[in-house]
Short mmCIF file of C-alpha atoms in Angstrom, two decimals:
data_model
loop_
_atom_site.label_atom_id
_atom_site.label_comp_id
_atom_site.label_asym_id
_atom_site.label_seq_id
_atom_site.Cartn_x
_atom_site.Cartn_y
_atom_site.Cartn_z
CA MET A 27 20.49 -7.92 28.34
CA LEU A 28 18.63 -4.78 29.30
CA GLN A 29 20.49 -3.07 26.54
CA LYS A 30 19.23 -5.65 24.03
CA ALA A 31 15.27 -5.71 25.39
CA PHE A 32 15.36 -1.86 25.13
CA TYR A 33 16.80 -1.59 21.87
CA SER A 34 14.74 -4.00 20.50
CA PHE A 35 11.82 -2.31 21.42
CA VAL A 36 13.58 1.16 20.04
CA LYS A 37 14.31 -1.28 16.66
CA ILE A 38 10.53 -1.82 16.36
CA ALA A 39 9.49 1.59 17.35
CA VAL A 40 11.79 3.08 14.84
CA LEU A 41 10.54 1.31 12.35
CA PHE A 42 6.79 1.45 12.79
CA LEU A 43 6.14 5.11 13.80
CA LEU A 44 9.51 6.34 11.71
CA GLY A 45 10.58 4.19 8.86
CA LEU A 46 13.82 4.46 7.42
CA ASN A 47 15.16 4.81 4.22
CA VAL A 48 18.80 3.92 4.47
CA ARG A 49 21.04 4.45 1.62
CA ARG A 50 24.34 1.98 1.19
CA LYS A 51 23.56 0.64 4.97
CA ASP A 52 26.48 -2.16 3.58
CA LEU A 53 29.00 0.82 4.48
CA LEU A 54 28.30 0.83 8.03
CA PRO A 55 31.17 -0.52 10.29
CA SER A 56 30.36 -4.16 11.04
CA LYS A 57 33.99 -4.70 13.04
CA GLY A 58 35.83 -2.25 15.47
CA PRO A 59 37.64 -0.21 15.69
CA ALA A 60 35.61 2.13 13.78
CA ILE A 61 33.98 5.58 14.19
CA ILE A 62 30.59 6.44 13.21
CA VAL A 63 30.22 10.01 12.56
CA ALA A 64 26.37 11.95 12.45
CA ASN A 65 25.09 14.79 12.15
CA HIS A 66 22.96 15.73 15.31
CA ASN A 67 19.42 16.71 15.53
CA SER A 68 17.28 14.88 17.55
CA HIS A 69 17.70 12.31 20.80
CA LEU A 70 16.43 9.85 18.02
CA ASP A 71 19.82 9.89 16.33
CA THR A 72 21.18 7.33 18.42
CA MET A 73 18.62 5.41 18.59
CA VAL A 74 18.01 5.01 14.88
CA LEU A 75 21.87 4.34 14.84
CA MET A 76 21.87 1.80 17.15
CA ALA A 77 18.88 0.45 15.98
CA LEU A 78 20.82 -0.40 12.04
CA MET A 79 22.91 -2.57 13.94
CA PRO A 80 22.65 -6.21 14.65
CA LEU A 81 21.29 -6.40 18.01
CA SER A 82 24.40 -9.25 18.83
CA ARG A 83 26.68 -6.35 18.00
CA LEU A 84 25.32 -4.16 20.23
CA LYS A 85 27.48 -4.31 23.41
CA ASP A 86 30.31 -3.23 20.97
CA ILE A 87 28.75 -0.12 19.83
CA LYS A 88 29.12 2.99 21.83
CA PRO A 89 27.32 6.19 21.65
CA VAL A 90 29.59 9.15 22.55
CA ALA A 91 27.77 11.79 24.64
CA ALA A 92 27.75 14.83 26.97
CA ALA A 93 28.70 14.23 30.61
CA ASP A 94 26.74 17.27 31.71
CA TYR A 95 23.48 16.21 30.03
CA PHE A 96 23.27 12.24 30.20
CA PHE A 97 25.22 11.79 33.72
CA SER A 98 23.71 14.90 35.28
CA SER A 99 22.28 12.60 38.15
CA PRO A 100 22.91 9.21 39.40
CA ARG A 101 20.01 7.32 37.84
CA LYS A 102 20.45 9.41 34.29
CA ALA A 103 24.11 7.67 34.94
CA TRP A 104 22.97 4.12 35.39
CA LEU A 105 20.51 4.45 32.76
CA SER A 106 23.29 5.81 30.39
CA GLU A 107 25.56 3.71 30.87
CA HIS A 108 23.92 0.15 31.24
CA VAL A 109 20.79 0.62 28.77
CA LEU A 110 22.33 2.97 26.14
CA GLY A 111 25.75 2.18 26.58
CA ILE A 112 26.99 5.59 26.20
CA ILE A 113 30.78 6.93 26.96
CA PRO A 114 30.45 10.14 28.73
CA VAL A 115 32.66 13.10 27.22
CA GLU A 116 33.07 16.47 29.32
CA ARG A 117 32.29 19.15 27.39
CA THR A 118 33.32 21.99 29.97
CA SER A 119 36.03 20.49 32.04
CA ALA A 120 37.95 22.45 34.35
CA ASP A 121 40.46 20.17 35.28
CA LYS A 122 43.04 20.15 32.32
CA SER A 123 44.90 17.23 33.25
CA VAL A 124 42.26 14.76 32.51
CA ASP A 125 42.00 14.15 27.92
CA PRO A 126 37.94 14.56 27.44
CA LEU A 127 38.58 12.02 25.12
CA GLU A 128 40.36 9.24 27.38
CA GLY A 129 37.20 6.88 27.61
CA CYS A 130 36.74 6.89 23.61
CA TYR A 131 40.44 6.25 23.40
CA GLU A 132 39.83 3.09 25.79
CA ALA A 133 36.91 2.00 23.94
CA LEU A 134 38.62 2.14 20.36
CA ALA A 135 41.54 -0.08 21.98
CA GLN A 136 39.02 -2.44 22.73
CA ASP A 137 38.07 -2.73 19.25
CA ARG A 138 34.59 -1.15 19.72
CA VAL A 139 32.41 1.07 17.01
CA LEU A 140 32.06 4.93 18.61
CA ILE A 141 29.05 6.76 17.16
CA LEU A 142 30.20 10.38 17.64
CA PHE A 143 28.15 13.34 16.85
CA PRO A 144 30.73 16.17 16.23
CA GLU A 145 28.23 19.00 15.73
CA GLY A 146 28.38 19.10 19.86
CA SER A 147 24.83 19.69 20.45
CA ARG A 148 21.40 19.20 18.92
CA GLY A 149 20.81 22.87 17.82
CA LYS A 150 18.65 23.92 15.75
CA PRO A 151 16.28 20.80 13.84
CA GLU A 152 18.12 19.69 10.52
CA GLN A 153 20.26 22.47 10.67
CA MET A 154 23.78 21.74 10.48
CA THR A 155 26.76 23.40 12.70
CA ASP A 156 30.32 23.54 12.68
CA LEU A 157 31.89 20.07 13.68
CA LYS A 158 34.06 19.96 16.43
CA LYS A 159 37.51 18.96 16.22
CA GLY A 160 37.66 15.98 18.89
CA VAL A 161 36.71 13.17 16.27
CA SER A 162 40.12 14.06 14.81
CA TYR A 163 42.01 13.78 17.82
CA LEU A 164 40.67 10.19 17.33
CA ALA A 165 41.48 9.35 14.19
CA GLU A 166 44.77 10.52 14.40
CA ARG A 167 45.26 8.19 17.41
CA PHE A 168 43.82 5.35 15.52
CA PRO A 169 44.71 6.07 11.81
CA ASP A 170 43.56 2.77 11.05
CA ALA A 171 40.20 2.87 12.13
CA PRO A 172 37.82 4.13 9.25
CA VAL A 173 35.49 6.87 9.94
CA VAL A 174 32.10 6.44 8.82
CA PRO A 175 29.65 9.78 7.89
CA VAL A 176 26.00 9.22 8.38
CA PHE A 177 23.79 11.88 7.23
CA THR A 178 20.43 11.83 8.36
CA HIS A 179 17.40 13.88 7.69
CA GLY A 180 13.73 14.01 9.30
CA LEU A 181 15.01 12.86 13.03
CA GLY A 182 14.52 16.43 13.88
CA LYS A 183 11.16 16.69 12.87
CA ALA A 184 9.65 13.69 14.38
CA LEU A 185 11.43 14.74 18.07
CA PRO A 186 13.27 18.03 18.16
CA LYS A 187 14.78 19.44 21.15
CA GLY A 188 12.66 20.60 23.76
CA SER A 189 9.81 18.34 22.70
CA PHE A 190 8.61 15.53 23.91
CA MET A 191 5.95 14.59 21.43
CA LEU A 192 7.22 12.17 18.66
CA VAL A 193 5.53 12.79 15.60
CA PRO A 194 5.87 10.07 13.02
CA PHE A 195 8.19 11.08 9.40
CA PHE A 196 9.94 8.94 7.21
CA CYS A 197 13.71 10.04 7.72
CA ASP A 198 16.59 9.55 5.43
CA ILE A 199 19.87 7.81 6.54
CA PHE A 200 22.62 8.44 4.09
CA VAL A 201 25.60 6.30 4.63
CA GLY A 202 29.20 7.65 2.97
CA GLU A 203 32.08 5.95 2.18
CA PRO A 204 34.45 5.72 4.96
CA ILE A 205 37.10 8.38 5.05
CA THR A 206 40.91 7.27 5.84
CA TRP A 207 43.29 8.59 7.81
CA PRO A 208 44.89 11.45 5.42
CA GLY A 209 47.86 12.69 7.35
CA ASN A 210 46.84 15.64 9.48
CA ARG A 211 43.96 16.56 11.65
CA THR A 212 43.25 19.92 9.09
CA GLN A 213 42.71 17.90 5.99
CA PHE A 214 40.76 15.05 7.62
CA MET A 215 37.99 17.61 9.21
CA ASP A 216 37.93 18.92 5.55
CA SER A 217 37.40 15.84 4.10
CA LEU A 218 34.85 15.40 6.78
CA LYS A 219 32.98 18.52 6.04
CA GLU A 220 33.21 17.77 2.41
CA ARG A 221 31.75 14.49 2.71
CA PHE A 222 28.52 15.79 4.62
CA SER A 223 28.02 18.39 2.22
CA GLN A 224 27.82 15.69 -0.50
CA LEU A 225 25.69 13.63 1.79
CA SER A 226 23.45 16.25 2.76
CA SER A 227 22.78 17.02 -1.19
CA GLU A 228 21.83 13.75 -2.63
CA LYS A 229 18.13 14.85 -2.21
CA ASN A 230 16.16 17.48 -1.72
CA PHE A 231 14.71 17.71 1.25
CA ALA A 232 10.60 19.04 1.93
CA SER A 233 11.25 22.53 3.73
CA TRP A 234 10.46 22.77 7.57
CA GLU A 235 10.18 26.32 8.70
CA MET B 22 -13.90 -26.73 4.07
CA LYS B 23 -16.34 -25.82 1.34
CA LEU B 24 -14.74 -23.06 -1.07
CA LEU B 25 -16.66 -20.14 -1.34
CA ALA B 26 -16.75 -17.79 -4.53
CA ILE B 27 -14.48 -15.21 -2.54
CA HIS B 28 -11.59 -18.18 -1.81
CA TRP B 29 -12.16 -19.07 -5.94
CA ALA B 30 -11.39 -15.48 -6.41
CA LEU B 31 -8.29 -15.81 -4.23
CA ILE B 32 -6.90 -18.59 -5.91
CA GLY B 33 -7.56 -17.06 -9.35
CA ILE B 34 -5.74 -14.06 -8.08
CA TRP B 35 -2.45 -16.43 -6.80
CA ALA B 36 -2.61 -18.25 -10.09
CA LEU B 37 -2.49 -14.79 -12.21
CA LEU B 38 0.29 -13.67 -10.29
CA THR B 39 1.92 -17.61 -10.91
CA LEU B 40 1.57 -16.61 -14.19
CA ALA B 41 2.87 -12.95 -14.54
CA SER B 42 5.62 -13.74 -12.60
CA ILE B 43 6.61 -16.74 -15.08
CA VAL B 44 6.36 -14.24 -17.73
CA VAL B 45 8.43 -11.79 -16.38
CA PHE B 46 11.00 -14.40 -15.26
CA VAL B 47 11.33 -15.49 -19.16
CA VAL B 48 11.14 -12.33 -20.48
CA SER B 49 14.31 -10.90 -17.83
CA LYS B 50 16.12 -14.14 -18.80
CA ARG B 51 15.88 -13.16 -22.85
CA SER B 52 16.37 -9.52 -22.56
CA SER B 53 19.45 -8.06 -22.70
CA LYS B 54 18.04 -5.06 -21.17
CA ASP B 55 18.02 -4.45 -17.36
CA MET B 56 15.00 -5.73 -15.98
CA SER B 57 15.50 -5.55 -12.32
CA GLU B 58 13.11 -2.98 -11.62
CA LEU B 59 10.24 -5.13 -13.13
CA VAL B 60 12.00 -8.52 -11.19
CA GLN B 61 11.78 -6.64 -8.01
CA ARG B 62 8.72 -4.87 -8.50
CA THR B 63 6.87 -8.72 -9.09
CA GLN B 64 8.44 -9.56 -5.96
CA SER B 65 6.61 -6.79 -4.12
CA TRP B 66 3.47 -8.42 -5.83
CA TRP B 67 4.00 -11.53 -4.25
CA VAL B 68 4.63 -9.69 -0.86
CA MET B 69 1.32 -7.14 -1.01
CA VAL B 70 -1.00 -10.06 -1.96
CA ALA B 71 0.20 -12.54 0.70
CA ILE B 72 -0.70 -9.65 3.32
CA PHE B 73 -3.89 -8.61 1.72
CA THR B 74 -4.73 -12.44 1.79
CA VAL B 75 -3.80 -13.32 4.95
CA ALA B 76 -5.69 -10.19 6.28
CA PHE B 77 -8.41 -11.36 4.29
CA LEU B 78 -9.28 -14.76 5.49
CA VAL B 79 -8.21 -14.19 9.36
CA SER B 80 -10.72 -11.69 9.70
CA GLN B 81 -12.68 -8.73 9.20
CA THR B 82 -11.31 -6.91 11.92
CA ILE B 83 -7.84 -7.65 10.86
CA SER B 84 -8.80 -6.32 7.55
CA ILE B 85 -9.54 -2.86 8.89
CA ILE B 86 -6.56 -2.62 10.68
CA VAL B 87 -4.25 -3.36 7.58
CA PHE B 88 -6.47 -0.40 5.92
CA ALA B 89 -5.75 1.89 8.74
CA LEU B 90 -1.91 0.91 8.30
CA ILE B 91 -1.85 1.56 4.98
CA SER B 92 -3.62 5.59 5.72
CA PHE B 93 -1.03 5.93 8.36
CA LEU B 94 2.06 5.24 5.89
CA ALA B 95 0.31 6.84 3.24
CA LEU B 96 -0.25 10.04 5.42
CA LYS B 97 3.36 9.58 7.02
CA GLU B 98 4.63 9.46 3.39
CA TYR B 99 2.94 12.36 2.52
CA PHE B 100 3.83 14.48 5.50
CA SER B 101 7.25 13.44 4.89
CA MET B 102 7.39 14.65 1.50
CA ILE B 103 5.44 18.17 1.59
CA PRO B 104 7.01 21.62 3.26
CA THR B 105 5.60 21.67 6.53
CA ARG B 106 5.65 24.30 9.43
CA ARG B 107 8.23 23.48 12.68
CA ALA B 108 4.55 25.10 14.73
CA ASP B 109 2.54 22.61 13.22
CA ARG B 110 3.82 19.85 14.65
CA ARG B 111 1.22 19.12 17.32
CA VAL B 112 -1.56 19.35 14.35
CA LEU B 113 0.33 16.75 12.10
CA PHE B 114 0.35 14.83 15.83
CA TRP B 115 -3.98 15.38 15.71
CA ALA B 116 -4.13 14.25 11.59
CA TYR B 117 -2.21 10.96 12.82
CA LEU B 118 -4.67 10.54 15.60
CA SER B 119 -7.78 10.62 13.12
CA ILE B 120 -6.99 7.62 11.77
CA PRO B 121 -7.72 5.18 14.52
CA VAL B 122 -10.77 7.48 14.60
CA GLN B 123 -12.27 6.97 11.10
CA TYR B 124 -11.35 3.25 11.06
CA PHE B 125 -13.25 2.98 13.97
CA TRP B 126 -16.31 4.30 12.62
CA VAL B 127 -15.61 1.86 10.30
CA TYR B 128 -15.42 -1.15 12.70
CA ASP B 129 -18.37 0.44 14.50
CA HIS B 130 -20.54 0.31 11.31
CA TYR B 131 -21.16 3.82 12.54
CA TYR B 132 -21.47 4.90 8.70
CA GLY B 133 -23.21 8.57 9.50
CA MET B 134 -20.11 9.35 11.80
CA PHE B 135 -17.74 7.72 8.76
CA ALA B 136 -19.17 10.00 6.11
CA VAL B 137 -18.61 13.46 8.37
CA PHE B 138 -15.76 12.87 10.84
CA ILE B 139 -12.55 14.12 8.50
CA PRO B 140 -14.63 16.31 5.78
CA VAL B 141 -16.43 18.29 8.66
CA TYR B 142 -15.13 17.77 12.32
CA MET B 143 -11.31 17.13 11.23
CA PHE B 144 -11.73 20.29 8.58
CA LEU B 145 -12.84 22.20 10.76
CA PHE B 146 -10.83 21.15 14.03
CA LEU B 147 -7.11 21.26 12.20
CA PRO B 148 -7.34 24.58 11.29
CA PHE B 149 -8.49 25.66 15.00
CA ALA B 150 -5.57 23.59 16.11
CA SER B 151 -2.83 25.21 13.48
CA LEU B 152 -3.97 29.02 15.19
CA LEU B 153 -3.33 28.22 18.39
CA SER B 154 0.53 28.29 17.70
CA GLN B 155 -0.27 32.01 16.86
CA GLN B 156 1.94 32.07 13.56
CA THR B 157 0.31 33.07 10.65
CA ASP B 158 2.94 33.02 7.91
CA GLY B 159 1.76 30.08 5.81
CA PHE B 160 -1.26 29.25 7.72
CA LEU B 161 -3.40 29.09 4.67
CA LYS B 162 -0.69 26.66 2.81
CA SER B 163 -0.52 24.38 5.77
CA VAL B 164 -4.10 24.00 6.57
CA GLY B 165 -4.78 23.50 2.99
CA THR B 166 -1.92 20.83 2.54
CA LEU B 167 -3.06 18.84 5.84
CA ASN B 168 -6.16 19.06 4.77
CA TRP B 169 -6.26 17.74 1.10
CA GLY B 170 -3.29 14.96 2.79
CA LEU B 171 -6.04 13.94 5.06
CA MET B 172 -8.97 13.22 3.04
CA LEU B 173 -6.60 11.55 0.24
CA CYS B 174 -4.90 9.24 2.61
CA VAL B 175 -7.21 8.79 5.32
CA PHE B 176 -11.01 9.55 3.97
CA SER B 177 -10.69 8.20 0.68
CA ILE B 178 -8.90 4.93 1.78
CA SER B 179 -11.19 4.37 4.14
CA HIS B 180 -13.81 3.98 2.02
CA ALA B 181 -12.20 0.53 0.88
CA ALA B 182 -12.54 -0.53 4.42
CA PHE B 183 -16.26 0.11 4.39
CA LEU B 184 -17.04 -1.83 1.77
CA LEU B 185 -15.78 -4.89 3.92
CA ILE B 186 -18.31 -4.29 6.32
CA LEU B 187 -21.27 -4.14 3.84
CA PRO B 188 -23.71 -7.13 4.25
CA ALA B 189 -24.29 -10.05 1.70
CA THR B 190 -27.29 -9.56 -0.52
CA PRO B 191 -29.71 -11.92 -2.13
CA GLU B 192 -27.82 -11.75 -5.44
CA SER B 193 -24.25 -12.45 -3.99
CA SER B 194 -23.37 -14.38 -0.86
CA ALA B 195 -19.88 -12.70 -1.11
CA GLY B 196 -21.21 -9.28 0.48
CA GLY B 197 -18.61 -6.85 1.60
CA ALA B 198 -15.70 -8.92 1.42
CA GLY B 199 -16.33 -9.61 -2.36
CA LEU B 200 -16.98 -5.62 -3.44
CA LEU B 201 -13.33 -5.26 -1.54
CA LEU B 202 -11.98 -8.07 -3.84
CA PHE B 203 -13.35 -6.51 -6.93
CA LEU B 204 -12.33 -2.84 -6.17
CA ILE B 205 -9.02 -3.75 -5.05
CA PHE B 206 -8.38 -6.27 -7.78
CA LEU B 207 -9.45 -4.12 -10.67
CA THR B 208 -7.60 -0.79 -9.58
CA GLN B 209 -4.79 -2.63 -9.09
CA PHE B 210 -4.90 -4.86 -12.52
CA ASN B 211 -6.07 -1.66 -14.50
CA ASP B 212 -2.89 0.00 -13.45
CA VAL B 213 -0.48 -2.84 -14.66
CA ALA B 214 -3.00 -3.27 -18.09
CA GLN B 215 -2.67 0.57 -18.45
CA TYR B 216 1.23 0.27 -18.20
CA THR B 217 1.69 -2.77 -20.21
CA TRP B 218 -0.57 -1.44 -23.33
CA GLY B 219 1.30 1.71 -23.14
CA LYS B 220 4.88 -0.30 -23.30
CA LEU B 221 3.47 -2.21 -26.01
CA PHE B 222 1.53 0.16 -27.86
CA GLY B 223 2.22 3.48 -26.71
CA ARG B 224 2.74 6.30 -29.69
CA ARG B 225 0.47 9.52 -28.36
CA LYS B 226 1.09 11.35 -25.25
CA ILE B 227 -1.80 11.69 -23.20
CA ILE B 228 -0.90 14.16 -20.29
CA PRO B 229 2.78 15.47 -21.05
CA GLY B 230 2.84 18.27 -18.88
CA VAL B 231 2.18 15.99 -15.79
CA SER B 232 2.98 12.45 -16.62
CA PRO B 233 5.20 11.95 -19.96
CA ASN B 234 5.00 8.11 -20.14
CA LYS B 235 1.16 8.04 -19.82
CA THR B 236 -0.20 7.29 -23.44
CA TRP B 237 -3.45 7.06 -25.07
CA GLU B 238 -3.13 3.57 -26.26
CA GLY B 239 -1.71 2.49 -22.50
CA PHE B 240 -5.31 4.32 -21.45
CA LEU B 241 -7.72 2.98 -23.72
CA GLY B 242 -5.79 -0.25 -23.45
CA GLY B 243 -6.41 -0.51 -19.79
CA VAL B 244 -10.18 0.97 -19.68
CA ALA B 245 -11.14 -1.99 -22.47
CA THR B 246 -9.34 -4.57 -20.65
CA THR B 247 -10.79 -3.54 -16.90
CA PHE B 248 -14.27 -3.14 -18.52
CA VAL B 249 -14.21 -6.60 -19.84
CA LEU B 250 -12.76 -7.72 -16.83
CA ALA B 251 -15.26 -6.16 -14.48
CA MET B 252 -18.27 -7.74 -16.53
CA LEU B 253 -16.57 -11.49 -16.06
CA ILE B 254 -15.87 -11.27 -12.23
CA ALA B 255 -18.74 -9.41 -11.26
CA PRO B 256 -21.41 -12.05 -10.98
CA LEU B 257 -18.74 -14.44 -9.27
CA VAL B 258 -18.28 -12.02 -6.02
CA THR B 259 -20.68 -9.11 -6.40
CA PRO B 260 -24.30 -8.55 -6.49
CA LEU B 261 -23.91 -6.57 -9.75
CA ASP B 262 -25.73 -7.08 -13.02
CA LEU B 263 -24.62 -6.82 -16.21
CA ALA B 264 -24.96 -3.34 -17.24
CA HIS B 265 -23.84 -1.90 -13.61
CA ALA B 266 -20.91 -4.41 -14.06
CA ALA B 267 -20.41 -2.45 -17.29
CA ALA B 268 -20.57 0.95 -15.85
CA ALA B 269 -18.27 -0.20 -12.69
CA GLY B 270 -15.37 -1.36 -14.72
CA LEU B 271 -15.57 2.08 -16.74
CA LEU B 272 -15.51 4.03 -13.54
CA ILE B 273 -12.73 1.89 -11.62
CA ALA B 274 -10.51 2.41 -15.13
CA ILE B 275 -11.04 6.08 -15.41
CA ALA B 276 -11.17 6.97 -11.89
CA GLY B 277 -7.70 4.84 -11.32
CA PHE B 278 -5.93 6.89 -14.24
CA VAL B 279 -7.21 10.11 -12.64
CA GLY B 280 -6.07 9.18 -9.28
CA ASP B 281 -2.70 7.92 -10.68
CA VAL B 282 -1.59 11.57 -12.51
CA THR B 283 -3.20 13.49 -9.38
CA VAL B 284 -0.26 11.97 -7.35
CA SER B 285 1.67 12.43 -10.35
CA ALA B 286 1.12 16.22 -10.37
CA LEU B 287 1.77 16.43 -6.90
CA LYS B 288 5.24 14.39 -7.03
CA ARG B 289 6.09 16.92 -10.11
CA ASP B 290 5.29 19.99 -8.10
CA LEU B 291 7.75 18.77 -5.24
CA GLY B 292 10.01 18.03 -7.69
CA VAL B 293 10.39 14.01 -6.63
CA LYS B 294 10.53 10.68 -8.69
CA ASP B 295 8.71 8.60 -6.23
CA THR B 296 6.39 9.04 -3.29
CA GLY B 297 8.93 7.00 -1.02
CA SER B 298 10.87 3.72 -1.04
CA LEU B 299 8.91 1.63 1.21
CA ILE B 300 7.90 -1.06 -1.77
CA PRO B 301 10.65 -2.17 -4.09
CA GLY B 302 10.52 -1.63 -7.28
CA HIS B 303 6.94 0.39 -6.91
CA GLY B 304 8.29 3.55 -4.98
CA GLY B 305 6.09 4.35 -1.86
CA ILE B 306 3.03 3.45 -0.78
CA LEU B 307 1.32 6.43 -2.30
CA ASP B 308 2.99 5.35 -5.70
CA ARG B 309 0.92 1.80 -5.21
CA ILE B 310 -2.37 3.28 -3.89
CA ASP B 311 -2.70 6.34 -6.15
CA SER B 312 -5.46 5.07 -7.96
CA LEU B 313 -7.36 3.54 -5.02
CA THR B 314 -7.63 7.10 -3.14
CA PHE B 315 -9.96 7.74 -6.42
CA THR B 316 -11.18 4.36 -6.92
CA ALA B 317 -12.48 3.75 -3.35
CA PRO B 318 -14.74 6.57 -2.49
CA LEU B 319 -16.49 6.53 -5.77
CA PHE B 320 -17.01 3.02 -5.98
CA PHE B 321 -18.32 2.85 -3.06
CA HIS B 322 -20.74 5.36 -3.29
CA PHE B 323 -22.24 3.72 -7.05
CA ILE B 324 -22.16 0.29 -4.67
CA ARG B 325 -24.33 2.07 -2.01
CA TYR B 326 -26.64 4.30 -4.33
CA PHE B 327 -27.69 1.02 -6.15
CA TYR B 328 -27.73 -1.76 -4.18
CA TYR B 329 -27.40 -0.70 -0.47
#
């Protein structure tokens, strides 16, 4: 309920303040288990991807985010879990006996759709960094779940890391063809990287120095 | 309810749109070529005319807000497609904030401030806001491009809204609403007429380095059509006499063309085909209002000089 109200508001704000140019929206998974993989530039990334989904399906869509950031205080943790619907992942875990991806496995087993940012951090806006391999473990465990790459541009300009002032920009959201499990993790990561480099070269983006 | 001249004009626009849609429908059914863009474009016209009609009939304030929104979308499109500097995020924010302020002057009937707010105050303020970041690399380019966008998307377009608050005159009871309708209709019709004449008879290119599809035949055909239409419509909704109506028709037709190729030059420089994808079949909002950025201020001052 709270989540629906929050994301209705987000939807309106995203449409009015930002404005999205979405290519191939129909490729977004309509049912789980599935994994949406996106590049990460801004807190807006999750908001926008959630805003693209129909409100009725929000409870089955789970952004995966860093526990050390989103669950750092009880209040933040409550908001992250109940309003944003986040699944926490430990980025730096001392305890090696617990698999940090356990929450993700569980959600996929329950036919949920995960939203994952394998860059690990928002980093410098509008610059992609190396992809972390976590996602390949998920794909290996659930080889039938489609992995859908989504490349976004402009959100890091609108709200970069370290800023609280939202400046309106039109943003591009390019959805790519889903990747099916190729048989091993290295091959999987390679095709994911390949897919992202294709999507990011679909348009000449205005420079932002 | 008694129908006023302005209502008849709106009814005329809807009738024209219906007629055009029927023609497009028949042509697209008969033609073997892919006409989906033309069909999409016609559908978008329905949406735009509907928004405009509703705003127009509901209230003047709503119409002013609609123009402020158009400026906002256009400026956002402009800022999204040009190279910008990270250091200027705050400056862009100020530029956006100038939109409600500028349209408030319109709402407030405050002509003196309306006419100088962007070309004087924002012109002086933006470079100041930009230098506060103390990043001088690209400073000139940045303040130049930001100010130009503000003039084009906000200052120019706000003149259309200012037409709206001009009072009725003894010659014309339609007042500002009639003038605005006259400007918008002729500007948009001129675009369509130039496009259509060009498609049918276009041979000699007029300015191939900027816009390879524009031809002399399209340009002259459009100018002639708009010229005649202006003289026909002016007595209905404006105080213009025949000579002034003819001059206004020429002004709108020629300025509209110049506005169109100016935005084309900008797009060529940036290497993009459309300014955005907001209006299916047309491209971005700047693609639709490019002519208006030139016709609105020129027609406004033409009217103001002769009649107000």
